[in-house]
mmCIF file of C-alpha atoms (C1' of nucleotides) in Angstrom:
data_model
loop_
_atom_site.group_PDB
_atom_site.id
_atom_site.type_symbol
_atom_site.label_atom_id
_atom_site.label_comp_id
_atom_site.label_asym_id
_atom_site.label_seq_id
_atom_site.Cartn_x
_atom_site.Cartn_y
_atom_site.Cartn_z
ATOM 1 C CA UNK A 2 -53.592 -18.833 -55.233
ATOM 2 C CA UNK A 3 -51.126 -16.255 -56.553
ATOM 3 C CA UNK A 4 -49.656 -17.183 -59.855
ATOM 4 C CA UNK A 5 -45.915 -16.898 -59.464
ATOM 5 C CA UNK A 6 -45.829 -18.340 -55.972
ATOM 6 C CA UNK A 7 -47.899 -21.299 -57.113
ATOM 7 C CA UNK A 8 -45.830 -21.918 -60.225
ATOM 8 C CA UNK A 9 -42.571 -21.494 -58.374
ATOM 9 C CA UNK A 10 -43.676 -23.870 -55.671
ATOM 10 C CA UNK A 11 -44.815 -26.534 -58.107
ATOM 11 C CA UNK A 12 -41.625 -26.188 -60.107
ATOM 12 C CA UNK A 13 -39.566 -26.416 -56.952
ATOM 13 C CA UNK A 14 -41.274 -29.611 -55.913
ATOM 14 C CA UNK A 15 -40.730 -31.170 -59.340
ATOM 15 C CA UNK A 16 -37.076 -30.125 -59.487
ATOM 16 C CA UNK A 17 -36.482 -31.440 -55.994
ATOM 17 C CA UNK A 18 -38.049 -34.766 -56.878
ATOM 18 C CA UNK A 19 -35.775 -35.053 -59.912
ATOM 19 C CA UNK A 20 -32.740 -34.074 -57.874
ATOM 20 C CA UNK A 21 -33.716 -36.512 -55.131
ATOM 21 C CA UNK A 22 -33.913 -39.329 -57.666
ATOM 22 C CA UNK A 23 -30.546 -38.351 -59.136
ATOM 23 C CA UNK A 24 -28.887 -38.256 -55.723
ATOM 24 C CA UNK A 25 -30.491 -41.496 -54.684
ATOM 25 C CA UNK A 26 -28.622 -43.268 -57.462
ATOM 26 C CA UNK A 27 -25.489 -42.442 -55.513
ATOM 27 C CA UNK A 28 -26.995 -43.371 -52.160
ATOM 28 C CA UNK A 29 -27.486 -39.756 -51.130
ATOM 29 C CA UNK A 30 -30.522 -37.958 -49.790
ATOM 30 C CA UNK A 31 -31.235 -34.580 -51.253
ATOM 31 C CA UNK A 32 -29.422 -32.030 -49.180
ATOM 32 C CA UNK A 33 -26.471 -34.261 -48.399
ATOM 33 C CA UNK A 34 -24.994 -33.264 -51.728
ATOM 34 C CA UNK A 35 -24.961 -29.669 -50.540
ATOM 35 C CA UNK A 36 -23.055 -30.606 -47.397
ATOM 36 C CA UNK A 37 -20.596 -32.621 -49.465
ATOM 37 C CA UNK A 38 -20.200 -29.753 -51.900
ATOM 38 C CA UNK A 39 -19.216 -27.478 -49.050
ATOM 39 C CA UNK A 40 -16.525 -29.952 -48.038
ATOM 40 C CA UNK A 41 -15.390 -30.537 -51.611
ATOM 41 C CA UNK A 42 -14.835 -26.828 -51.741
ATOM 42 C CA UNK A 43 -12.990 -26.740 -48.405
ATOM 43 C CA UNK A 44 -12.476 -29.884 -46.384
ATOM 44 C CA UNK A 45 -12.418 -29.737 -42.616
ATOM 45 C CA UNK A 46 -15.129 -27.161 -42.104
ATOM 46 C CA UNK A 47 -17.071 -26.903 -38.864
ATOM 47 C CA UNK A 48 -20.791 -27.561 -38.730
ATOM 48 C CA UNK A 49 -21.389 -23.871 -38.237
ATOM 49 C CA UNK A 50 -19.302 -22.977 -41.283
ATOM 50 C CA UNK A 51 -21.121 -25.522 -43.405
ATOM 51 C CA UNK A 52 -24.477 -24.311 -42.104
ATOM 52 C CA UNK A 53 -23.595 -20.763 -43.139
ATOM 53 C CA UNK A 54 -22.321 -21.874 -46.545
ATOM 54 C CA UNK A 55 -25.372 -23.993 -47.251
ATOM 55 C CA UNK A 56 -27.773 -21.537 -45.604
ATOM 56 C CA UNK A 57 -29.335 -23.911 -43.094
ATOM 57 C CA UNK A 58 -29.074 -24.120 -39.320
ATOM 58 C CA UNK A 59 -26.262 -25.834 -37.438
ATOM 59 C CA UNK A 60 -28.525 -28.525 -35.928
ATOM 60 C CA UNK A 61 -29.594 -29.424 -39.456
ATOM 61 C CA UNK A 62 -25.954 -29.943 -40.431
ATOM 62 C CA UNK A 63 -25.146 -31.851 -37.242
ATOM 63 C CA UNK A 64 -28.018 -34.224 -37.755
ATOM 64 C CA UNK A 65 -27.290 -34.784 -41.414
ATOM 65 C CA UNK A 66 -23.581 -35.183 -40.744
ATOM 66 C CA UNK A 67 -24.299 -37.874 -38.206
ATOM 67 C CA UNK A 68 -25.938 -39.991 -40.857
ATOM 68 C CA UNK A 69 -23.190 -39.261 -43.333
ATOM 69 C CA UNK A 70 -20.550 -40.322 -40.815
ATOM 70 C CA UNK A 71 -22.458 -43.556 -40.405
ATOM 71 C CA UNK A 72 -22.610 -43.949 -44.183
ATOM 72 C CA UNK A 73 -18.854 -43.518 -44.408
ATOM 73 C CA UNK A 74 -18.646 -40.348 -46.479
ATOM 74 C CA UNK A 75 -17.250 -38.075 -43.794
ATOM 75 C CA UNK A 76 -15.569 -38.284 -40.407
ATOM 76 C CA UNK A 77 -15.835 -35.969 -37.442
ATOM 77 C CA UNK A 78 -12.835 -34.799 -35.384
ATOM 78 C CA UNK A 79 -12.354 -32.094 -32.752
ATOM 79 C CA UNK A 80 -10.382 -29.018 -33.690
ATOM 80 C CA UNK A 81 -6.774 -29.077 -32.474
ATOM 81 C CA UNK A 82 -6.855 -25.642 -30.872
ATOM 82 C CA UNK A 83 -10.418 -24.893 -29.837
ATOM 83 C CA UNK A 84 -12.244 -27.567 -27.921
ATOM 84 C CA UNK A 85 -15.611 -26.123 -28.773
ATOM 85 C CA UNK A 86 -15.095 -26.892 -32.434
ATOM 86 C CA UNK A 87 -15.703 -30.041 -34.383
ATOM 87 C CA UNK A 88 -14.441 -30.379 -37.957
ATOM 88 C CA UNK A 89 -15.909 -32.592 -40.649
ATOM 89 C CA UNK A 90 -13.540 -34.311 -43.063
ATOM 90 C CA UNK A 91 -14.223 -36.174 -46.265
ATOM 91 C CA UNK A 92 -13.357 -39.838 -46.480
ATOM 92 C CA UNK A 93 -12.045 -41.353 -49.691
ATOM 93 C CA UNK A 94 -15.605 -42.487 -50.402
ATOM 94 C CA UNK A 95 -16.840 -38.923 -49.896
ATOM 95 C CA UNK A 96 -14.208 -37.595 -52.270
ATOM 96 C CA UNK A 97 -15.041 -40.258 -54.822
ATOM 97 C CA UNK A 98 -18.634 -39.032 -54.936
ATOM 98 C CA UNK A 99 -17.626 -35.643 -56.255
ATOM 99 C CA UNK A 100 -17.361 -36.310 -59.958
ATOM 100 C CA UNK A 101 -20.501 -38.430 -60.388
ATOM 101 C CA UNK A 102 -22.651 -36.175 -58.204
ATOM 102 C CA UNK A 103 -21.536 -32.982 -59.920
ATOM 103 C CA UNK A 104 -22.058 -34.600 -63.289
ATOM 104 C CA UNK A 105 -25.576 -35.651 -62.257
ATOM 105 C CA UNK A 106 -26.433 -32.108 -61.187
ATOM 106 C CA UNK A 107 -25.086 -30.673 -64.454
ATOM 107 C CA UNK A 108 -27.038 -33.218 -66.435
ATOM 108 C CA UNK A 109 -30.211 -32.353 -64.586
ATOM 109 C CA UNK A 110 -29.658 -28.657 -65.250
ATOM 110 C CA UNK A 111 -29.232 -29.343 -68.948
ATOM 111 C CA UNK A 112 -32.338 -31.515 -69.061
ATOM 112 C CA UNK A 113 -34.706 -29.097 -67.389
ATOM 113 C CA UNK A 114 -33.494 -26.102 -69.394
ATOM 114 C CA UNK A 115 -33.478 -27.951 -72.711
ATOM 115 C CA UNK A 116 -36.784 -26.337 -73.717
ATOM 116 C CA UNK A 117 -35.479 -22.777 -73.354
ATOM 117 C CA UNK A 118 -33.834 -20.581 -75.949
ATOM 118 C CA UNK A 119 -30.733 -18.716 -74.912
ATOM 119 C CA UNK A 120 -32.730 -15.505 -74.541
ATOM 120 C CA UNK A 121 -35.404 -17.204 -72.487
ATOM 121 C CA UNK A 122 -32.822 -18.703 -70.152
ATOM 122 C CA UNK A 123 -31.122 -15.326 -69.696
ATOM 123 C CA UNK A 124 -34.435 -13.610 -69.009
ATOM 124 C CA UNK A 125 -35.401 -16.322 -66.540
ATOM 125 C CA UNK A 126 -32.130 -16.017 -64.640
ATOM 126 C CA UNK A 127 -32.376 -12.253 -64.607
ATOM 127 C CA UNK A 128 -35.968 -12.108 -63.372
ATOM 128 C CA UNK A 129 -35.483 -14.929 -60.881
ATOM 129 C CA UNK A 130 -32.451 -13.130 -59.489
ATOM 130 C CA UNK A 131 -34.601 -10.057 -58.927
ATOM 131 C CA UNK A 132 -37.243 -12.109 -57.150
ATOM 132 C CA UNK A 133 -34.559 -13.781 -55.051
ATOM 133 C CA UNK A 134 -32.964 -10.476 -54.116
ATOM 134 C CA UNK A 135 -36.309 -8.926 -53.240
ATOM 135 C CA UNK A 136 -37.290 -11.910 -51.123
ATOM 136 C CA UNK A 137 -33.925 -11.918 -49.404
ATOM 137 C CA UNK A 138 -34.218 -8.241 -48.614
ATOM 138 C CA UNK A 139 -37.686 -8.759 -47.181
ATOM 139 C CA UNK A 140 -36.333 -11.509 -44.964
ATOM 140 C CA UNK A 141 -33.574 -9.388 -43.490
ATOM 141 C CA UNK A 142 -35.478 -6.178 -42.840
ATOM 142 C CA UNK A 143 -37.893 -5.511 -40.026
ATOM 143 C CA UNK A 144 -41.436 -5.665 -41.315
ATOM 144 C CA UNK A 145 -43.810 -2.800 -40.647
ATOM 145 C CA UNK A 146 -46.568 -5.213 -39.631
ATOM 146 C CA UNK A 147 -44.616 -6.878 -36.829
ATOM 147 C CA UNK A 148 -42.366 -5.706 -34.043
ATOM 148 C CA UNK A 149 -39.726 -8.367 -34.513
ATOM 149 C CA UNK A 150 -37.177 -8.854 -37.281
ATOM 150 C CA UNK A 151 -37.981 -11.283 -40.027
ATOM 151 C CA UNK A 152 -36.451 -14.744 -39.917
ATOM 152 C CA UNK A 153 -32.777 -14.956 -40.890
ATOM 153 C CA UNK A 154 -31.771 -15.221 -44.491
ATOM 154 C CA UNK A 155 -32.886 -18.511 -45.850
ATOM 155 C CA UNK A 156 -31.035 -19.972 -48.767
ATOM 156 C CA UNK A 157 -30.947 -23.338 -50.275
ATOM 157 C CA UNK B 15 -23.225 -26.002 -58.803
ATOM 158 C CA UNK B 16 -25.485 -25.503 -61.848
ATOM 159 C CA UNK B 17 -26.750 -22.023 -62.160
ATOM 160 C CA UNK B 18 -30.492 -22.307 -62.547
ATOM 161 C CA UNK B 19 -30.874 -25.143 -60.067
ATOM 162 C CA UNK B 20 -28.885 -23.191 -57.501
ATOM 163 C CA UNK B 21 -30.775 -19.965 -58.044
ATOM 164 C CA UNK B 22 -34.123 -21.701 -58.086
ATOM 165 C CA UNK B 23 -33.315 -23.539 -54.890
ATOM 166 C CA UNK B 24 -32.130 -20.424 -53.087
ATOM 167 C CA UNK B 25 -35.177 -18.487 -54.263
ATOM 168 C CA UNK B 26 -37.441 -21.296 -53.183
ATOM 169 C CA UNK B 27 -35.970 -21.327 -49.707
ATOM 170 C CA UNK B 28 -36.358 -17.564 -49.381
ATOM 171 C CA UNK B 29 -39.934 -17.568 -50.655
ATOM 172 C CA UNK B 30 -40.843 -20.427 -48.352
ATOM 173 C CA UNK B 31 -39.371 -18.604 -45.379
ATOM 174 C CA UNK B 32 -41.443 -15.524 -46.234
ATOM 175 C CA UNK B 33 -44.559 -17.615 -46.713
ATOM 176 C CA UNK B 34 -43.902 -19.473 -43.475
ATOM 177 C CA UNK B 35 -43.655 -16.186 -41.601
ATOM 178 C CA UNK B 36 -46.840 -14.936 -43.209
ATOM 179 C CA UNK B 37 -48.747 -18.099 -42.328
ATOM 180 C CA UNK B 38 -47.376 -18.123 -38.824
ATOM 181 C CA UNK B 39 -49.114 -14.828 -38.158
ATOM 182 C CA UNK B 40 -52.346 -16.771 -38.519
ATOM 183 C CA UNK B 41 -51.124 -19.702 -36.468
ATOM 184 C CA UNK B 42 -50.524 -21.892 -39.510
ATOM 185 C CA UNK B 43 -47.522 -23.896 -40.591
ATOM 186 C CA UNK B 44 -46.558 -23.635 -44.225
ATOM 187 C CA UNK B 45 -48.391 -26.349 -46.088
ATOM 188 C CA UNK B 46 -51.459 -26.200 -43.917
ATOM 189 C CA UNK B 47 -52.670 -23.313 -46.027
ATOM 190 C CA UNK B 48 -52.626 -25.604 -49.041
ATOM 191 C CA UNK B 49 -54.786 -28.156 -47.270
ATOM 192 C CA UNK B 50 -57.193 -25.425 -46.182
ATOM 193 C CA UNK B 51 -57.267 -24.036 -49.714
ATOM 194 C CA UNK B 52 -58.348 -27.420 -51.017
ATOM 195 C CA UNK B 53 -61.224 -27.428 -48.528
ATOM 196 C CA UNK B 54 -62.127 -23.792 -49.200
ATOM 197 C CA UNK B 55 -62.503 -24.857 -52.790
ATOM 198 C CA UNK B 56 -64.568 -27.939 -51.909
ATOM 199 C CA UNK B 57 -65.370 -28.792 -48.333
ATOM 200 C CA UNK B 58 -65.705 -32.402 -47.243
ATOM 201 C CA UNK B 59 -62.910 -33.867 -49.354
ATOM 202 C CA UNK B 60 -61.213 -37.116 -48.407
ATOM 203 C CA UNK B 61 -57.515 -37.216 -47.498
ATOM 204 C CA UNK B 62 -56.805 -38.919 -50.799
ATOM 205 C CA UNK B 63 -58.617 -36.216 -52.765
ATOM 206 C CA UNK B 64 -56.756 -33.482 -50.906
ATOM 207 C CA UNK B 65 -53.461 -35.273 -51.428
ATOM 208 C CA UNK B 66 -54.106 -35.409 -55.160
ATOM 209 C CA UNK B 67 -55.184 -31.766 -55.293
ATOM 210 C CA UNK B 68 -52.183 -30.573 -53.315
ATOM 211 C CA UNK B 69 -49.784 -33.059 -54.941
ATOM 212 C CA UNK B 70 -48.523 -34.740 -51.796
ATOM 213 C CA UNK B 71 -49.068 -38.212 -50.404
ATOM 214 C CA UNK B 72 -52.077 -39.284 -48.364
ATOM 215 C CA UNK B 73 -50.057 -39.955 -45.176
ATOM 216 C CA UNK B 74 -48.777 -36.380 -45.391
ATOM 217 C CA UNK B 75 -52.374 -35.118 -45.465
ATOM 218 C CA UNK B 76 -53.485 -37.465 -42.700
ATOM 219 C CA UNK B 77 -50.708 -36.357 -40.422
ATOM 220 C CA UNK B 78 -51.188 -32.683 -41.123
ATOM 221 C CA UNK B 79 -54.954 -32.987 -40.776
ATOM 222 C CA UNK B 80 -54.525 -34.543 -37.356
ATOM 223 C CA UNK B 81 -52.798 -31.422 -36.110
ATOM 224 C CA UNK B 82 -55.336 -29.184 -37.791
ATOM 225 C CA UNK B 83 -58.184 -31.080 -36.142
ATOM 226 C CA UNK B 84 -56.470 -30.510 -32.816
ATOM 227 C CA UNK B 85 -56.072 -26.829 -33.650
ATOM 228 C CA UNK B 86 -59.786 -26.554 -34.370
ATOM 229 C CA UNK B 87 -59.693 -25.627 -38.070
ATOM 230 C CA UNK B 88 -61.161 -28.825 -39.442
ATOM 231 C CA UNK B 89 -63.086 -31.859 -38.255
ATOM 232 C CA UNK B 90 -62.957 -35.431 -39.463
ATOM 233 C CA UNK B 91 -66.031 -37.580 -40.103
ATOM 234 C CA UNK B 92 -66.584 -40.923 -41.817
ATOM 235 C CA UNK B 93 -68.345 -40.925 -45.161
ATOM 236 C CA UNK B 94 -72.008 -41.871 -44.951
ATOM 237 C CA UNK B 95 -71.905 -44.497 -47.671
ATOM 238 C CA UNK B 96 -68.412 -45.928 -47.773
ATOM 239 C CA UNK B 97 -66.831 -46.947 -44.496
ATOM 240 C CA UNK B 98 -63.354 -46.802 -45.943
ATOM 241 C CA UNK B 99 -63.620 -43.075 -46.450
ATOM 242 C CA UNK B 100 -63.020 -40.236 -44.062
ATOM 243 C CA UNK B 101 -64.023 -36.692 -44.983
ATOM 244 C CA UNK B 102 -62.481 -33.496 -43.673
ATOM 245 C CA UNK B 103 -64.747 -30.552 -42.993
ATOM 246 C CA UNK B 104 -63.930 -26.950 -42.234
ATOM 247 C CA UNK B 105 -64.942 -25.509 -38.895
ATOM 248 C CA UNK B 106 -66.098 -21.923 -38.567
ATOM 249 C CA UNK B 107 -62.555 -21.064 -37.499
ATOM 250 C CA UNK B 108 -61.201 -22.768 -40.608
ATOM 251 C CA UNK B 109 -63.588 -20.831 -42.809
ATOM 252 C CA UNK B 110 -62.697 -17.596 -41.061
ATOM 253 C CA UNK B 111 -59.059 -18.057 -42.041
ATOM 254 C CA UNK B 112 -59.807 -17.870 -45.727
ATOM 255 C CA UNK B 113 -59.849 -14.130 -46.305
ATOM 256 C CA UNK B 114 -56.796 -13.212 -44.221
ATOM 257 C CA UNK B 115 -54.686 -16.104 -45.503
ATOM 258 C CA UNK B 116 -55.541 -15.481 -49.138
ATOM 259 C CA UNK B 117 -54.863 -11.775 -48.655
ATOM 260 C CA UNK B 118 -51.478 -12.595 -47.108
ATOM 261 C CA UNK B 119 -50.521 -14.796 -50.057
ATOM 262 C CA UNK B 120 -51.579 -12.114 -52.542
ATOM 263 C CA UNK B 121 -49.606 -9.508 -50.637
ATOM 264 C CA UNK B 122 -46.531 -11.706 -50.645
ATOM 265 C CA UNK B 123 -46.860 -12.241 -54.395
ATOM 266 C CA UNK B 124 -47.074 -8.494 -54.952
ATOM 267 C CA UNK B 125 -44.066 -7.837 -52.732
ATOM 268 C CA UNK B 126 -41.691 -10.330 -54.319
ATOM 269 C CA UNK B 127 -42.630 -9.338 -57.875
ATOM 270 C CA UNK B 128 -42.490 -5.604 -57.174
ATOM 271 C CA UNK B 129 -39.064 -5.324 -58.823
ATOM 272 C CA UNK B 130 -40.206 -6.767 -62.152
ATOM 273 C CA UNK B 131 -41.594 -4.954 -65.164
ATOM 274 C CA UNK B 132 -44.668 -6.401 -66.810
ATOM 275 C CA UNK B 133 -42.546 -7.882 -69.588
ATOM 276 C CA UNK B 134 -40.096 -9.401 -67.133
ATOM 277 C CA UNK B 135 -42.883 -10.983 -65.159
ATOM 278 C CA UNK B 136 -44.462 -12.432 -68.296
ATOM 279 C CA UNK B 137 -41.116 -13.793 -69.482
ATOM 280 C CA UNK B 138 -40.464 -15.307 -66.063
ATOM 281 C CA UNK B 139 -43.823 -17.037 -65.954
ATOM 282 C CA UNK B 140 -43.404 -18.308 -69.504
ATOM 283 C CA UNK B 141 -39.910 -19.695 -69.002
ATOM 284 C CA UNK B 142 -40.692 -21.106 -65.575
ATOM 285 C CA UNK B 143 -43.722 -22.848 -67.025
ATOM 286 C CA UNK B 144 -41.468 -24.471 -69.593
ATOM 287 C CA UNK B 145 -39.054 -25.621 -66.909
ATOM 288 C CA UNK B 146 -41.955 -26.944 -64.851
ATOM 289 C CA UNK B 147 -43.445 -28.819 -67.782
ATOM 290 C CA UNK B 148 -40.084 -30.306 -68.728
ATOM 291 C CA UNK B 149 -39.401 -31.383 -65.164
ATOM 292 C CA UNK B 150 -42.871 -32.845 -64.850
ATOM 293 C CA UNK B 151 -42.459 -34.807 -68.050
ATOM 294 C CA UNK B 152 -39.106 -36.153 -66.865
ATOM 295 C CA UNK B 153 -40.762 -37.293 -63.645
ATOM 296 C CA UNK B 154 -43.481 -39.245 -65.366
ATOM 297 C CA UNK B 155 -41.464 -40.983 -68.063
ATOM 298 C CA UNK B 156 -39.220 -43.981 -67.640
ATOM 299 C CA UNK B 157 -35.595 -42.899 -67.670
ATOM 300 C CA UNK B 158 -33.124 -44.556 -70.003
ATOM 301 C CA UNK B 159 -30.588 -44.831 -67.206
ATOM 302 C CA UNK B 160 -32.806 -46.825 -64.840
ATOM 303 C CA UNK B 161 -35.174 -49.718 -65.199
ATOM 304 C CA UNK B 162 -37.883 -48.262 -63.033
ATOM 305 C CA UNK B 163 -40.307 -45.400 -63.657
ATOM 306 C CA UNK B 164 -39.461 -42.034 -62.206
ATOM 307 C CA UNK B 165 -41.131 -40.933 -58.977
ATOM 308 C CA UNK B 166 -44.726 -39.761 -59.313
ATOM 309 C CA UNK B 167 -45.523 -36.241 -60.303
ATOM 310 C CA UNK B 168 -44.501 -33.921 -57.573
ATOM 311 C CA UNK B 169 -46.275 -30.649 -57.204
ATOM 312 C CA UNK B 170 -46.383 -28.105 -54.474
ATOM 313 C "C1'" DG C 8 -6.908 -14.009 -11.930
ATOM 314 C "C1'" DC C 9 -11.767 -13.825 -12.106
ATOM 315 C "C1'" DG C 10 -16.318 -13.055 -13.628
ATOM 316 C "C1'" DA C 11 -19.253 -11.762 -17.432
ATOM 317 C "C1'" DT C 12 -20.145 -12.477 -22.013
ATOM 318 C "C1'" DG C 13 -19.827 -14.772 -26.344
ATOM 319 C "C1'" DT C 14 -19.276 -18.968 -29.254
ATOM 320 C "C1'" DC C 15 -19.923 -23.704 -30.424
ATOM 321 C "C1'" DG C 16 -21.993 -28.065 -30.902
ATOM 322 C "C1'" DT C 17 -25.479 -31.043 -29.058
ATOM 323 C "C1'" DT C 18 -30.020 -32.424 -27.940
ATOM 324 C "C1'" DA C 19 -34.994 -32.327 -27.804
ATOM 325 C "C1'" DA C 20 -39.225 -31.245 -29.694
ATOM 326 C "C1'" DC C 21 -41.597 -29.800 -33.357
ATOM 327 C "C1'" DC C 22 -42.780 -29.602 -38.438
ATOM 328 C "C1'" DG C 23 -43.983 -31.200 -43.450
ATOM 329 C "C1'" DG C 24 -42.526 -34.547 -46.405
ATOM 330 C "C1'" DT C 25 -41.537 -39.674 -48.237
ATOM 331 C "C1'" DT C 26 -42.069 -45.014 -48.692
ATOM 332 C "C1'" DA C 27 -43.719 -49.348 -46.903
ATOM 333 C "C1'" DT C 28 -47.007 -51.939 -44.606
ATOM 334 C "C1'" DC C 29 -51.339 -53.311 -42.754
ATOM 335 C "C1'" DG C 30 -56.333 -53.963 -41.669
ATOM 336 C "C1'" DT C 31 -60.808 -52.835 -43.201
ATOM 337 C "C1'" DT C 32 -64.122 -52.179 -46.639
ATOM 338 C "C1'" DC C 33 -65.782 -52.187 -51.267
ATOM 339 C "C1'" DT C 34 -66.247 -53.919 -56.025
ATOM 340 C "C1'" DG C 35 -66.440 -57.151 -59.649
ATOM 341 C "C1'" DC C 36 -66.520 -61.697 -61.310
ATOM 342 C "C1'" DT C 37 -67.829 -66.510 -61.135
ATOM 343 C "C1'" DA D 1 -72.791 -66.355 -52.053
ATOM 344 C "C1'" DG D 2 -67.911 -66.448 -52.093
ATOM 345 C "C1'" DC D 3 -63.487 -65.036 -53.379
ATOM 346 C "C1'" DA D 4 -59.833 -62.153 -55.367
ATOM 347 C "C1'" DG D 5 -58.367 -57.807 -56.213
ATOM 348 C "C1'" DA D 6 -58.736 -52.859 -55.572
ATOM 349 C "C1'" DA D 7 -59.318 -48.802 -52.729
ATOM 350 C "C1'" DC D 8 -58.816 -46.262 -48.493
ATOM 351 C "C1'" DG D 9 -56.886 -44.438 -44.404
ATOM 352 C "C1'" DA D 10 -53.805 -45.280 -40.521
ATOM 353 C "C1'" DT D 11 -49.348 -46.183 -38.785
ATOM 354 C "C1'" DA D 12 -44.366 -46.654 -38.527
ATOM 355 C "C1'" DA D 13 -39.955 -45.446 -39.889
ATOM 356 C "C1'" DC D 14 -37.249 -42.600 -42.293
ATOM 357 C "C1'" DC D 15 -35.720 -37.929 -44.029
ATOM 358 C "C1'" DG D 16 -34.248 -32.746 -44.030
ATOM 359 C "C1'" DG D 17 -35.649 -28.815 -41.941
ATOM 360 C "C1'" DT D 18 -36.818 -25.361 -37.765
ATOM 361 C "C1'" DT D 19 -36.499 -23.193 -32.847
ATOM 362 C "C1'" DA D 20 -35.236 -23.437 -28.032
ATOM 363 C "C1'" DA D 21 -32.329 -24.705 -24.485
ATOM 364 C "C1'" DC D 22 -28.146 -26.251 -22.420
ATOM 365 C "C1'" DG D 23 -23.251 -27.333 -21.088
ATOM 366 C "C1'" DA D 24 -18.520 -26.664 -22.269
ATOM 367 C "C1'" DC D 25 -15.111 -23.753 -23.791
ATOM 368 C "C1'" DA D 26 -13.000 -19.341 -25.245
ATOM 369 C "C1'" DT D 27 -12.559 -14.367 -25.029
ATOM 370 C "C1'" DC D 28 -12.735 -9.937 -23.003
ATOM 371 C "C1'" DG D 29 -12.566 -6.420 -19.539
ATOM 372 C "C1'" DC D 30 -11.505 -5.096 -14.929
#
DNA sequence: GCGATGTCGTTAACCGGTTATCGTTCTGCT
DNA sequence: AGCAGAACGATAACCGGTTAACGACATCGC
């Protein structure tokens, strides 16, 4: 098992578990915070816009949004001018989640990086950015071993 | 959105998409290669043993194994001595996947780290190991903000 | 104005994950 | 031998993801 892929995967799983626990304290599933963050940034986005911002597919957003409408954090309304479009809007409860959820994410970031010096953190960000950019480029270019394009850019 | 968590998450999604594409060329879903790897290492393991080795839950292994039995890569047989136990065994087809799948993972590792110098790679592994160890420790210790223990160690 | 094409959300089916629950079997103690 | 507790896998329900397909609506070109 290749070293970086293994370590990155294990770290990802651990970080996700921590983030899941942190979000759960606010009644959220991991991932819902990303959808909310997109609306905190600009309320009234369409599922397609959110999907692009969060780097998932539209059906993923639609399904998640359905549960979040039920939970009372967002509402769904058709666009006034284009009947194909639906727009998602934060409720007061959804707005109220912003400060505690962002604080929880910041706290988690501080906790997991507490063991790094400033230089180590900078080197980690720099190297990880290179890996991310390389991986992203591989995803968007046709591969020599197949006839079809790679899958679309995946980001989370 | 905190910087390292965001970058790590985006990188994780990109790497997983690449790995998924690579596994798909062999008919595998991402994750199934981990289960196979556990059996390549020691054939005849129980779902619980595989779950522990791969750091997921037993139901996850049971469900995945069901599909892999159907696909013809593994078979399931009861243990000879303990009727509670089931053991999963590689088929010839499952064995035959080892070399190409391991080669694909190694190739992917080489590709995504191609942009790093030796020092950068070493620094990345070192810092990421620290983050992983910190996150893992946070997962296994009771948190001051809640009464219950954190979720079990998550690894993938 | 009309038809072809593009855009959008919705739905279904699939996937790997999780927790909770249950029935069966095993182990250890009396 | 009998019982209580532990261990195990199976199942259900839930979750966030994916791809494929479809109907409705909008846009574009003739």
